[in-house]
Coordinates of C-alpha atoms in Angstrom, one line a residue:
Chain A
M26 CA 0.0 0.0 0.0
R27 CA 2.9 2.4 0.8
Y28 CA 3.9 2.2 -2.9
I29 CA 0.6 3.7 -4.1
P30 CA 1.8 7.3 -4.4
M31 CA 4.9 6.3 -6.3
L32 CA 2.8 4.0 -8.5
C33 CA 0.3 6.8 -9.1
I34 CA 3.1 9.3 -10.0
F35 CA 4.7 6.8 -12.4
A36 CA 1.4 5.9 -13.9
L37 CA 0.6 9.6 -14.6
L38 CA 4.1 10.1 -16.1
G39 CA 3.8 7.0 -18.2
S40 CA 0.4 8.2 -19.4
A41 CA 1.9 11.6 -20.3
I42 CA 4.5 9.9 -22.5
L43 CA 2.2 7.4 -24.1
T44 CA -0.7 9.8 -24.9
A45 CA 1.6 12.3 -26.6
P46 CA 1.9 10.4 -30.0
I47 CA -1.8 9.3 -30.1
R48 CA -3.4 11.0 -33.1
S49 CA -6.9 10.3 -32.0
G50 CA -8.1 12.9 -29.5
R51 CA -10.8 10.7 -28.2
R52 CA -8.4 7.8 -27.5
A53 CA -5.9 10.0 -25.8
F54 CA -8.7 11.6 -23.7
G55 CA -10.1 8.2 -22.8
A56 CA -6.7 6.8 -21.8
T57 CA -5.8 9.8 -19.7
L58 CA -9.2 9.8 -18.0
T59 CA -8.9 6.2 -17.2
V60 CA -5.5 6.7 -15.6
V61 CA -6.7 9.8 -13.7
L62 CA -9.7 7.9 -12.3
C63 CA -7.5 4.9 -11.4
T64 CA -5.2 7.2 -9.4
A65 CA -8.2 8.6 -7.6
A66 CA -9.3 5.1 -6.7
A67 CA -5.8 4.1 -5.6
S68 CA -5.5 7.3 -3.4
A69 CA -8.9 6.4 -1.8
L70 CA -7.6 2.9 -1.1
L71 CA -4.5 4.4 0.5
L72 CA -6.6 6.7 2.6
G73 CA -8.6 3.7 3.8
W74 CA -5.4 1.8 4.7
L75 CA -4.0 4.8 6.6
L76 CA -7.2 5.3 8.5
A77 CA -7.3 1.6 9.4
G78 CA -3.9 2.3 10.8
N79 CA -1.8 0.2 13.1
P80 CA -2.9 -3.0 14.9
A81 CA -4.3 -0.8 17.7
G82 CA -6.6 0.8 15.1
E83 CA -5.1 4.3 15.3
P84 CA -4.6 6.1 12.0
V85 CA -1.0 6.4 10.9
A86 CA 1.2 8.5 8.6
V87 CA 3.9 6.5 6.9
T88 CA 7.3 7.7 5.6
F89 CA 8.3 6.2 2.3
A90 CA 12.0 6.3 1.6
M91 CA 12.8 6.5 -2.1
G92 CA 15.8 4.7 -3.4
K93 CA 16.4 2.8 -0.1
F94 CA 18.6 5.6 1.3
A95 CA 17.7 6.4 4.9
A96 CA 17.2 10.0 6.1
P97 CA 18.9 12.5 6.1
F98 CA 20.6 11.4 2.8
G99 CA 17.7 10.0 0.8
N100 CA 14.5 11.5 -0.6
E101 CA 11.2 10.7 1.1
L102 CA 7.4 10.9 0.7
K103 CA 5.2 11.3 3.7
L104 CA 1.9 9.5 3.3
G105 CA -0.8 10.7 5.7
P106 CA -4.6 10.7 5.7
L107 CA -4.7 14.4 4.7
Q108 CA -2.4 13.9 1.8
A109 CA -4.3 10.8 0.6
L110 CA -7.6 12.7 0.9
L111 CA -6.3 15.7 -1.0
T112 CA -4.8 13.6 -3.9
T113 CA -8.1 11.6 -4.1
V114 CA -10.0 14.8 -4.5
F115 CA -7.5 16.3 -6.9
S116 CA -7.6 13.3 -9.2
F117 CA -11.4 13.1 -9.0
V118 CA -11.8 16.8 -9.8
V119 CA -9.4 16.6 -12.8
G120 CA -11.5 13.7 -14.0
L121 CA -14.7 15.6 -13.6
A122 CA -13.2 18.7 -15.3
M123 CA -12.1 16.5 -18.2
L124 CA -15.6 15.2 -18.6
G125 CA -17.3 18.5 -18.1
G126 CA -15.1 20.3 -20.6
Y127 CA -15.0 17.5 -23.2
D128 CA -17.1 19.4 -25.8
D129 CA -15.0 22.5 -25.5
F130 CA -11.9 20.4 -25.6
L131 CA -13.0 19.2 -29.1
F132 CA -14.0 22.7 -30.1
D133 CA -11.0 24.7 -28.8
V134 CA -8.0 22.3 -29.1
E135 CA -6.7 21.6 -32.6
R136 CA -6.9 18.0 -33.7
E137 CA -3.1 17.4 -33.9
K138 CA -2.6 18.9 -30.4
R139 CA -5.2 16.8 -28.5
G140 CA -2.8 14.1 -27.5
L141 CA -0.4 16.7 -26.2
Y142 CA -3.1 18.4 -24.2
C143 CA -3.8 15.1 -22.4
T144 CA -0.1 14.8 -21.8
L145 CA -0.2 18.2 -20.1
L146 CA -3.1 17.1 -17.9
S147 CA -1.2 14.0 -16.8
L148 CA 2.0 15.9 -16.0
T149 CA 0.0 18.6 -14.1
L150 CA -1.6 15.9 -11.9
A151 CA 1.7 14.1 -11.4
A152 CA 3.3 17.3 -10.2
L153 CA 0.4 17.9 -7.8
Y154 CA 0.8 14.4 -6.3
V155 CA 4.5 15.1 -5.6
L156 CA 3.8 18.6 -4.1
T157 CA 1.3 16.9 -1.8
Y158 CA 3.4 14.0 -0.7
T159 CA 6.9 15.3 -0.7
N160 CA 8.9 15.4 2.4
D161 CA 11.8 17.2 0.7
L162 CA 12.0 20.9 -0.1
F163 CA 14.1 20.7 -3.2
T164 CA 11.8 18.0 -4.7
G165 CA 9.0 20.5 -4.1
Y166 CA 10.9 23.2 -6.0
V167 CA 11.5 20.9 -9.0
F168 CA 7.8 19.9 -9.2
I169 CA 6.7 23.5 -8.7
E170 CA 8.6 24.4 -11.9
I171 CA 7.1 21.4 -13.7
S172 CA 3.5 22.4 -12.6
T173 CA 4.3 26.0 -13.8
M174 CA 5.3 24.9 -17.2
T175 CA 2.4 22.5 -17.7
A176 CA -0.1 25.1 -16.3
C177 CA 1.3 27.7 -18.8
A178 CA 0.9 25.3 -21.6
L179 CA -2.7 24.5 -20.5
V180 CA -3.5 28.2 -20.7
M181 CA -1.8 28.5 -24.1
V182 CA -3.7 25.6 -25.7
R183 CA -6.4 27.9 -26.9
E184 CA -4.1 30.1 -29.0
R185 CA -5.6 33.6 -29.1
G186 CA -3.9 36.9 -28.4
E187 CA -5.5 37.2 -24.9
T188 CA -4.2 33.7 -23.9
I189 CA -0.7 34.5 -25.1
V190 CA -0.5 37.6 -23.0
A191 CA -2.1 35.8 -20.0
T192 CA 0.5 33.0 -20.4
L193 CA 3.4 35.5 -20.5
R194 CA 2.2 37.2 -17.3
Y195 CA 1.6 33.9 -15.5
L196 CA 5.0 32.6 -16.7
F197 CA 7.1 35.6 -15.6
L198 CA 5.4 36.0 -12.3
S199 CA 5.7 32.3 -11.6
L200 CA 9.4 32.4 -12.4
L201 CA 9.8 35.2 -9.9
G202 CA 7.9 33.0 -7.4
S203 CA 10.1 30.0 -8.1
G204 CA 13.2 32.1 -7.7
L205 CA 12.1 33.3 -4.3
F206 CA 11.3 29.8 -3.2
L207 CA 14.7 28.6 -4.3
I208 CA 16.4 31.4 -2.4
G209 CA 14.5 30.3 0.7
I210 CA 15.7 26.8 0.2
A211 CA 19.3 27.9 -0.2
M212 CA 19.0 30.0 3.0
L213 CA 17.4 27.2 5.0
Y214 CA 20.0 24.7 3.8
S215 CA 22.9 26.9 4.8
T216 CA 21.3 27.5 8.2
T217 CA 20.2 23.9 9.0
G218 CA 22.3 21.7 6.7
H219 CA 19.2 19.7 5.6
L220 CA 16.7 19.5 2.8
L221 CA 14.4 16.8 4.3
M222 CA 11.7 18.5 6.2
E223 CA 11.8 16.6 9.5
P224 CA 15.6 16.9 10.2
M225 CA 15.3 20.5 9.1
A226 CA 12.4 21.1 11.5
A227 CA 14.4 19.7 14.4
R228 CA 17.3 22.1 13.7
I229 CA 14.9 25.1 13.3
A230 CA 13.2 24.2 16.5
A231 CA 16.5 24.1 18.3
L232 CA 17.6 27.4 16.8
L233 CA 14.3 29.1 17.7
S234 CA 14.4 27.8 21.3
L235 CA 17.9 29.3 21.6
G236 CA 16.8 32.6 20.0
E237 CA 19.5 32.2 17.4
Y238 CA 19.3 32.9 13.6
R239 CA 15.9 34.5 14.1
L240 CA 16.4 37.0 11.2
P241 CA 17.7 34.5 8.6
L242 CA 14.9 32.1 9.5
T243 CA 12.3 34.9 9.2
V244 CA 13.7 36.0 5.8
A245 CA 13.9 32.4 4.5
A246 CA 10.3 31.7 5.6
G247 CA 9.2 35.0 4.3
V248 CA 10.6 34.6 0.8
M249 CA 9.3 31.0 0.6
M250 CA 5.9 32.2 1.6
T251 CA 6.0 35.0 -1.0
G252 CA 7.3 32.6 -3.7
L253 CA 4.5 30.1 -3.0
G254 CA 2.0 32.9 -2.6
V255 CA 2.8 34.4 -6.0
K256 CA 1.9 31.0 -7.6
S257 CA -1.3 30.6 -5.6
A258 CA -2.6 34.1 -6.2
L259 CA -2.1 35.5 -2.7
F260 CA -2.9 39.2 -2.6
P261 CA -1.2 41.3 -4.0
F262 CA 0.3 38.8 -6.4
H263 CA -3.0 37.8 -7.9
R264 CA -3.2 39.9 -11.0
W265 CA -2.2 37.1 -13.4
L266 CA -5.0 34.8 -12.4
K267 CA -7.9 36.7 -14.0
E268 CA -6.6 36.4 -17.6
A269 CA -4.8 33.0 -17.2
H270 CA -7.9 31.1 -15.9
G271 CA -10.5 33.2 -17.6
T272 CA -9.4 33.1 -21.2
T273 CA -8.6 29.4 -21.8
T274 CA -10.6 26.3 -22.6
T275 CA -13.1 25.0 -20.0
T276 CA -11.1 22.0 -18.8
S277 CA -8.0 24.1 -18.4
S278 CA -9.9 26.7 -16.4
A279 CA -11.5 24.1 -14.2
V280 CA -8.2 22.3 -13.6
L281 CA -6.2 25.5 -13.0
S282 CA -8.6 27.1 -10.6
G283 CA -9.8 23.9 -9.1
V284 CA -6.6 22.1 -8.5
V285 CA -3.3 23.6 -9.8
I286 CA -3.3 26.7 -7.5
K287 CA -4.0 24.3 -4.5
G288 CA -0.8 22.4 -5.1
T289 CA 1.4 25.3 -3.9
I290 CA -1.0 26.0 -1.1
V291 CA -0.7 22.4 0.2
L292 CA 3.1 22.8 0.0
Q293 CA 2.8 26.0 2.0
I294 CA 0.7 24.3 4.7
T295 CA 3.3 21.5 4.8
V296 CA 6.2 23.9 5.1
F297 CA 4.4 25.9 7.8
C298 CA 3.4 22.8 9.9
R299 CA 6.2 20.4 9.3
V300 CA 9.3 22.6 8.8
F301 CA 8.6 25.7 11.0
T302 CA 5.7 24.3 13.1
L303 CA 2.8 26.6 14.1
E304 CA 4.6 27.9 17.1
G305 CA 7.6 28.8 15.0
V306 CA 5.4 30.5 12.4
H307 CA 3.8 32.5 15.2
L308 CA 7.2 33.4 16.7
L309 CA 8.4 34.7 13.3
H310 CA 5.1 36.7 12.9
L311 CA 4.4 35.1 9.5
D312 CA 0.9 34.0 10.6
M313 CA -0.2 37.7 11.0
V314 CA 1.2 38.6 7.5
M315 CA -0.6 35.7 5.9
L316 CA -3.8 36.5 7.8
I317 CA -3.8 40.1 6.7
L318 CA -3.0 39.2 3.0
G319 CA -5.7 36.6 3.1
L320 CA -8.3 39.1 4.4
C321 CA -7.2 41.6 1.7
G322 CA -7.4 38.9 -1.0
M323 CA -11.0 38.0 0.1
V324 CA -12.2 41.5 -0.4
A325 CA -10.0 42.5 -3.4
G326 CA -10.9 39.4 -5.4
S327 CA -14.6 40.0 -4.8
V328 CA -14.4 43.7 -5.7
E329 CA -12.6 42.8 -8.9
A330 CA -15.2 40.2 -9.7
L331 CA -18.0 42.8 -9.3
H332 CA -16.7 44.6 -12.4
Q333 CA -16.5 41.6 -14.6
H334 CA -19.1 40.8 -17.2
H335 CA -17.1 38.0 -18.9
A336 CA -18.3 34.8 -17.2
K337 CA -14.9 33.1 -16.9
R338 CA -13.1 36.2 -15.8
M339 CA -15.6 36.7 -13.0
L340 CA -15.1 33.1 -11.8
A341 CA -11.4 33.6 -11.9
C342 CA -11.6 36.8 -9.8
S343 CA -13.8 34.8 -7.4
S344 CA -11.0 32.2 -7.1
V345 CA -8.7 35.0 -5.8
A346 CA -11.3 35.7 -3.1
Q347 CA -11.7 32.1 -2.3
M348 CA -8.0 31.5 -2.0
G349 CA -8.0 34.5 0.4
Y350 CA -10.2 32.4 2.7
V351 CA -7.6 29.6 2.6
F352 CA -4.7 31.9 3.4
M353 CA -6.8 33.4 6.2
G354 CA -7.3 29.9 7.6
I355 CA -3.5 29.2 7.4
G356 CA -2.9 32.7 9.0
L357 CA -4.9 31.7 12.0
A358 CA -2.0 29.3 12.7
S359 CA -4.3 26.9 14.7
R360 CA -5.4 23.3 14.2
A361 CA -9.0 24.5 13.6
G362 CA -7.8 27.2 11.1
L363 CA -5.7 24.7 9.1
A364 CA -8.6 22.2 9.1
A365 CA -11.0 24.9 7.8
A366 CA -8.4 25.8 5.1
C367 CA -8.0 22.2 4.0
F368 CA -11.8 21.7 3.9
H369 CA -12.2 24.8 1.8
I370 CA -9.5 23.5 -0.6
I371 CA -11.7 20.5 -1.2
V372 CA -15.0 22.5 -1.4
H373 CA -13.5 25.1 -3.8
A374 CA -12.0 22.4 -6.0
L375 CA -15.4 20.9 -6.5
S376 CA -17.4 24.1 -6.7
K377 CA -15.1 26.0 -9.0
S378 CA -14.6 23.2 -11.5
L379 CA -18.4 22.7 -11.5
L380 CA -18.8 26.5 -12.2
F381 CA -16.3 26.6 -15.0
C382 CA -17.8 23.4 -16.6
S383 CA -21.3 24.7 -16.3
V384 CA -20.3 28.1 -17.8
G385 CA -18.6 26.2 -20.6
R386 CA -21.9 24.4 -21.3
L387 CA -24.1 27.5 -21.0
S388 CA -21.8 29.2 -23.4
A389 CA -22.0 26.2 -25.8
V390 CA -25.8 26.6 -26.0
S391 CA -25.4 30.3 -26.6
R392 CA -23.2 30.4 -29.7
H393 CA -20.0 30.2 -27.5
K394 CA -20.6 33.7 -26.1
K395 CA -18.9 34.4 -22.7
D396 CA -20.5 37.7 -21.6
F397 CA -23.3 37.3 -19.0
T398 CA -25.5 39.7 -20.9
L399 CA -25.3 37.4 -23.9
L400 CA -25.8 34.2 -21.8
R401 CA -29.3 35.4 -20.9
G402 CA -31.7 32.5 -21.0
S403 CA -29.0 29.8 -21.4
A404 CA -30.1 27.9 -18.4
L405 CA -33.6 27.5 -20.0
R406 CA -31.8 25.9 -23.0
D407 CA -29.9 23.5 -20.8
P408 CA -31.5 23.3 -17.4
L409 CA -29.0 20.9 -15.9
A410 CA -26.2 23.3 -16.7
G411 CA -28.3 26.1 -15.1
I412 CA -28.8 24.0 -12.0
A413 CA -25.1 23.1 -11.8
F414 CA -24.2 26.8 -12.2
T415 CA -26.8 27.8 -9.5
V416 CA -25.5 25.1 -7.1
G417 CA -21.9 26.1 -7.6
A418 CA -22.8 29.8 -7.1
M419 CA -24.8 29.1 -3.9
S420 CA -21.9 27.0 -2.6
V421 CA -19.3 29.8 -3.2
I422 CA -21.6 32.5 -1.7
G423 CA -22.1 30.3 1.4
I424 CA -25.8 29.5 1.4
P425 CA -26.7 26.9 4.1
L426 CA -27.0 23.2 2.8
F427 CA -24.2 23.8 0.4
A428 CA -20.6 22.9 1.0
G429 CA -19.4 26.6 1.0
F430 CA -21.6 27.4 4.0
T431 CA -19.8 24.6 6.0
S432 CA -16.5 26.1 5.0
K433 CA -17.4 29.6 6.2
L434 CA -18.8 28.1 9.4
N435 CA -15.5 26.3 10.0
F436 CA -13.5 29.6 9.4
A437 CA -15.8 31.5 11.8
T438 CA -15.5 28.8 14.4
A439 CA -11.7 28.7 14.0
S440 CA -11.4 32.5 14.3
V441 CA -13.2 32.5 17.7
A442 CA -10.0 30.9 19.2
S443 CA -8.0 34.0 18.2
P444 CA -9.6 36.9 20.1
K445 CA -7.1 39.5 18.8
T446 CA -8.1 39.0 15.2
L447 CA -11.7 37.8 15.7
A448 CA -13.4 41.0 14.7
F449 CA -11.3 41.4 11.5
T450 CA -11.8 37.8 10.4
L451 CA -15.6 37.9 11.0
V452 CA -16.0 41.2 9.3
G453 CA -13.8 39.9 6.4
I454 CA -16.0 36.8 6.0
M455 CA -19.1 38.8 6.2
L456 CA -17.9 41.4 3.6
S457 CA -16.7 38.7 1.2
T458 CA -20.0 36.8 1.5
V459 CA -22.0 39.9 0.7
L460 CA -19.7 40.9 -2.2
S461 CA -19.9 37.3 -3.6
A462 CA -23.7 37.4 -3.5
M463 CA -23.5 40.8 -5.3
Y464 CA -21.9 39.3 -8.4
Y465 CA -23.2 35.7 -8.3
L466 CA -26.9 36.4 -7.8
P467 CA -27.2 38.7 -10.9
A468 CA -25.3 36.1 -12.9
V469 CA -27.7 33.3 -11.8
T470 CA -30.7 35.6 -12.5
A471 CA -29.3 36.4 -16.0
V472 CA -28.9 32.8 -17.0
W473 CA -32.4 31.9 -15.9
S474 CA -34.0 35.0 -17.4
H475 CA -35.9 34.6 -20.7
S476 CA -34.2 35.9 -23.8
D477 CA -35.9 37.0 -27.0
E478 CA -33.0 35.9 -29.2
E479 CA -33.3 32.7 -31.1
F480 CA -30.5 30.1 -30.7
P481 CA -29.9 27.0 -32.7
P482 CA -30.6 23.8 -30.7
V483 CA -27.4 22.1 -29.4
A484 CA -27.2 18.4 -28.7
S485 CA -27.2 17.3 -25.1
D486 CA -23.7 16.6 -23.6
P487 CA -23.9 13.3 -21.6
Y488 CA -20.3 13.8 -20.3
F489 CA -21.2 17.2 -18.9
N490 CA -24.5 15.8 -17.5
F491 CA -22.6 13.1 -15.6
C492 CA -20.0 15.5 -14.3
A493 CA -22.6 18.0 -13.2
A494 CA -24.8 15.4 -11.4
I495 CA -21.8 14.0 -9.5
S496 CA -20.5 17.4 -8.6
V497 CA -23.8 18.7 -7.4
A498 CA -24.4 15.6 -5.3
L499 CA -20.9 15.9 -3.7
I500 CA -21.4 19.6 -2.9
L501 CA -24.8 18.9 -1.3
L502 CA -23.3 15.9 0.6
L503 CA -20.3 18.0 1.9
G504 CA -22.8 20.7 2.9
M505 CA -24.9 18.4 5.0
A506 CA -22.7 15.5 6.0
Y507 CA -19.3 17.1 6.4
T508 CA -18.3 15.6 9.8
P509 CA -16.4 12.5 8.5
V510 CA -14.4 14.6 6.1
M511 CA -13.5 17.1 8.8
E512 CA -12.5 14.3 11.2
I513 CA -10.1 12.9 8.5
I514 CA -8.7 16.4 7.9
E515 CA -8.1 17.0 11.6
L516 CA -6.4 13.6 12.0
G517 CA -4.3 14.4 8.9
I518 CA -3.2 17.7 10.3
D519 CA -2.2 16.0 13.6
L520 CA -0.1 13.5 11.6
L521 CA 1.3 16.1 9.2
Chain B
M20 CA 36.3 53.9 10.9
E21 CA 36.5 50.6 12.7
N22 CA 32.8 49.9 11.8
L23 CA 33.6 50.5 8.2
I24 CA 36.5 48.1 8.3
A25 CA 34.3 45.5 10.0
V26 CA 31.7 46.0 7.2
L27 CA 34.3 45.7 4.5
D28 CA 35.7 42.6 6.2
T29 CA 32.3 41.0 6.2
L30 CA 31.7 41.9 2.6
V31 CA 35.0 40.2 1.6
A32 CA 34.3 37.2 3.7
E33 CA 30.8 36.8 2.3
R34 CA 31.8 37.9 -1.2
Y35 CA 29.9 35.1 -2.9
T36 CA 26.7 35.9 -1.1
V37 CA 27.1 39.6 -1.9
A38 CA 27.8 38.8 -5.6
S39 CA 24.8 36.5 -5.6
V40 CA 22.5 39.2 -4.2
M41 CA 23.7 41.8 -6.7
L42 CA 23.2 39.4 -9.6
F43 CA 19.7 38.5 -8.3
V44 CA 18.7 42.2 -8.2
V45 CA 20.1 42.8 -11.7
G46 CA 18.2 39.8 -13.0
L47 CA 15.0 40.8 -11.2
M48 CA 15.2 44.3 -12.6
N49 CA 15.6 42.9 -16.1
L50 CA 12.7 40.6 -15.6
L51 CA 10.4 43.3 -14.3
H52 CA 11.4 46.4 -16.3
R53 CA 12.6 45.3 -19.7
R54 CA 10.1 45.6 -22.5
D55 CA 11.7 43.0 -24.7
L56 CA 10.6 39.5 -24.0
V57 CA 14.0 37.9 -24.8
R58 CA 15.7 40.3 -22.4
K59 CA 13.2 39.3 -19.7
V60 CA 14.2 35.6 -20.2
I61 CA 17.8 36.6 -19.9
G62 CA 16.9 38.4 -16.7
F63 CA 15.3 35.3 -15.4
N64 CA 18.4 33.3 -16.3
I65 CA 20.6 35.8 -14.4
M66 CA 18.3 35.5 -11.4
D67 CA 18.7 31.7 -11.5
A68 CA 22.4 31.9 -11.9
A69 CA 22.6 34.1 -8.8
I70 CA 20.7 31.5 -6.8
F71 CA 23.0 28.8 -8.1
L72 CA 26.0 30.8 -7.2
L73 CA 24.6 31.2 -3.6
L74 CA 23.9 27.5 -3.4
T75 CA 27.3 26.4 -4.7
A76 CA 29.1 28.9 -2.4
Q77 CA 27.3 27.4 0.6
G78 CA 29.0 24.1 -0.1
Y79 CA 32.4 25.4 -0.8
V80 CA 35.0 25.1 2.0
D81 CA 38.4 26.9 1.7
G82 CA 41.3 24.5 1.4
R83 CA 39.2 21.5 0.4
S84 CA 38.9 19.8 -3.0
A85 CA 36.2 18.5 -5.3
P86 CA 34.6 15.2 -4.0
M87 CA 36.1 12.9 -6.6
I88 CA 37.5 9.6 -5.3
A89 CA 39.7 7.9 -7.8
E90 CA 39.3 4.1 -8.3
G91 CA 41.9 2.2 -6.2
S92 CA 42.5 5.0 -3.7
E93 CA 41.5 4.7 -0.1
A94 CA 38.1 5.9 0.9
A95 CA 38.9 9.4 2.0
A96 CA 37.7 11.3 5.0
A97 CA 34.8 13.7 4.5
T98 CA 37.0 16.5 5.8
L99 CA 39.1 16.5 2.6
Y100 CA 36.2 17.5 0.3
I101 CA 33.7 20.3 -0.1
N102 CA 30.0 19.5 0.5
P103 CA 28.8 17.9 -2.7
I104 CA 25.1 18.3 -2.0
P105 CA 24.7 21.9 -3.0
T106 CA 26.5 21.2 -6.2
G107 CA 24.1 18.3 -6.9
L108 CA 21.2 20.7 -6.2
V109 CA 22.6 23.2 -8.6
L110 CA 22.9 20.6 -11.4
T111 CA 19.2 19.8 -11.0
G112 CA 18.4 23.5 -10.8
I113 CA 20.3 24.2 -14.0
V114 CA 18.3 21.5 -15.8
V115 CA 15.0 23.0 -14.6
S116 CA 16.2 26.5 -15.5
V117 CA 17.1 25.3 -19.0
S118 CA 13.7 23.7 -19.5
V119 CA 11.9 26.8 -18.4
S120 CA 14.1 28.9 -20.7
A121 CA 13.4 26.6 -23.6
F122 CA 9.7 26.8 -23.0
S123 CA 9.7 30.6 -22.7
L124 CA 11.7 31.1 -25.9
A125 CA 9.4 28.7 -27.8
L126 CA 6.5 30.8 -26.6
I127 CA 8.3 34.0 -27.6
Q128 CA 9.1 32.6 -31.0
R129 CA 5.4 31.8 -31.5
I130 CA 4.5 35.3 -30.4
Y131 CA 7.0 36.8 -32.9
R132 CA 5.6 34.6 -35.8
R133 CA 2.1 35.8 -35.0
Y134 CA 2.6 39.5 -34.2
G135 CA 6.0 40.3 -35.6
T136 CA 7.3 41.8 -32.3
T137 CA 8.8 40.9 -29.0
D138 CA 8.1 44.2 -27.3
I139 CA 5.5 43.7 -24.6
Q140 CA 3.9 47.1 -24.9
E141 CA 3.5 46.7 -28.7
L142 CA 2.2 43.2 -28.1
L143 CA -0.4 44.4 -25.6
F144 CA -1.5 47.1 -28.1
L145 CA -1.8 44.6 -30.9
V146 CA -3.7 42.1 -28.8
K147 CA -6.1 44.8 -27.6
G148 CA -6.8 45.8 -31.2
E149 CA -7.5 42.1 -32.0
D150 CA -10.1 41.9 -29.3

């Protein structure tokens, strides 16, 4: 069982190589989807095994040494319940995004590039697996770069002027982020002499307890946080996300917003918890910085979304706001805050990919228009897409019964434990909720309003219907029966 | 005067770190302020070279040699050699940097074929006109 993450990574890398020369887009798509769903199943199996745990029945986290070299010389993966849950969700969401955006995949991607597109999806998911499981900082850096390149190529696949500019902005900002992260690694290596997270953490704890090297550790942690923040659209480094996620094909938008930006956030959480520990992060005042930037992101993303009429750009701006919630949760630097952040990662992955897929479908039945004023009545032409969009919007706003409400409840509950910042976090959550409602509700109203314009009938998309049905069911399930998932997340954080 | 000498002494002792920081700033300025896309890529490469210099310098120890043990010679003590790990990291980093540079230049070549320019301001103007 402990070989599952390695097998999943190799399966995805193998799938990436094998689908590249496949001429038939449908075969390449089918093969990639099969591998992606198999990795989801394997990760779920691993989760079950880790939860079953040791003979005493306690859940465990297992360290997998790669290449049979023991620490601190070898490379390692850390397999915990949280990592297994996240990779299960990531794989599943990528699979759903592939199904939901299949029609647009055939419409937007040139025939001879379809095999290569599937290669990019496999490589992106492989990079995410490594970012989630890695126990080594430099391995994290290498796969951050790989995920950057594949993500840029996913944006570029729909070759228009706007996507080219978006790709350039994303690429150059990401390179800056990677450079900062690498500087942080260099500083930490020179201070501690380790690259594996656990030995490094022991050295850092010893140094912090003696009060030595406080400034270099603060600078190293700060540049790493900034580097990872640039890649995950932390305010004020979020400007690239609107065009990058909002101008490309449906599957790319859903995968980028739903999953790719989460990879660096998961690495951020791992670095904070495993390398610096929450006490260390608090000592270096990085929690406060992250909290403030998260709160600013929550409001700034929503304010920017208010001005958007282009459907996908509005959803992309909304992603900035939602990532602000995650950073706020990390910034609370508490077990409850981290659990809320991880739960929101899962909820946002499902909701945002559903939103992008449903907008893709609503656009497909409206002559591929993307402006909300031109999508008027589209839900009446495809009611399931309309329902999916409505459910996704309700979840992001935070209406009770939907998964997003549970997220916000978790954040509010977690913030109660920090009396100093309670007022700010509650006001931030309230403001962001109101602002989200201000741009989502008019959008939902627009798609369900009657339009006088005649549109040619478009055949039903069974792949999208399946994706929408599953996603809606999961969002409602997470909204009403979230306790088991929260328990797994909390266990996972304790074993991180 | 004594403070100045102490500062100069530190700068000389940490010359690789100082050079690395200066190179990083040069690369960063190129990446952020240059209008030409190819120069931006060069800036990014300078940035990466700066970080590789910092990493390699971390492993260097005055008076020690490269960690190459010839066949037939005795297994040597670790105290005779520099730390090989940062050099190994730099090798991986160089490969990553080259891949990213190749990707960026391929993208820029595609842009040039389509728009006939590598100037970012001109490109934004042309793309806006296209919309």
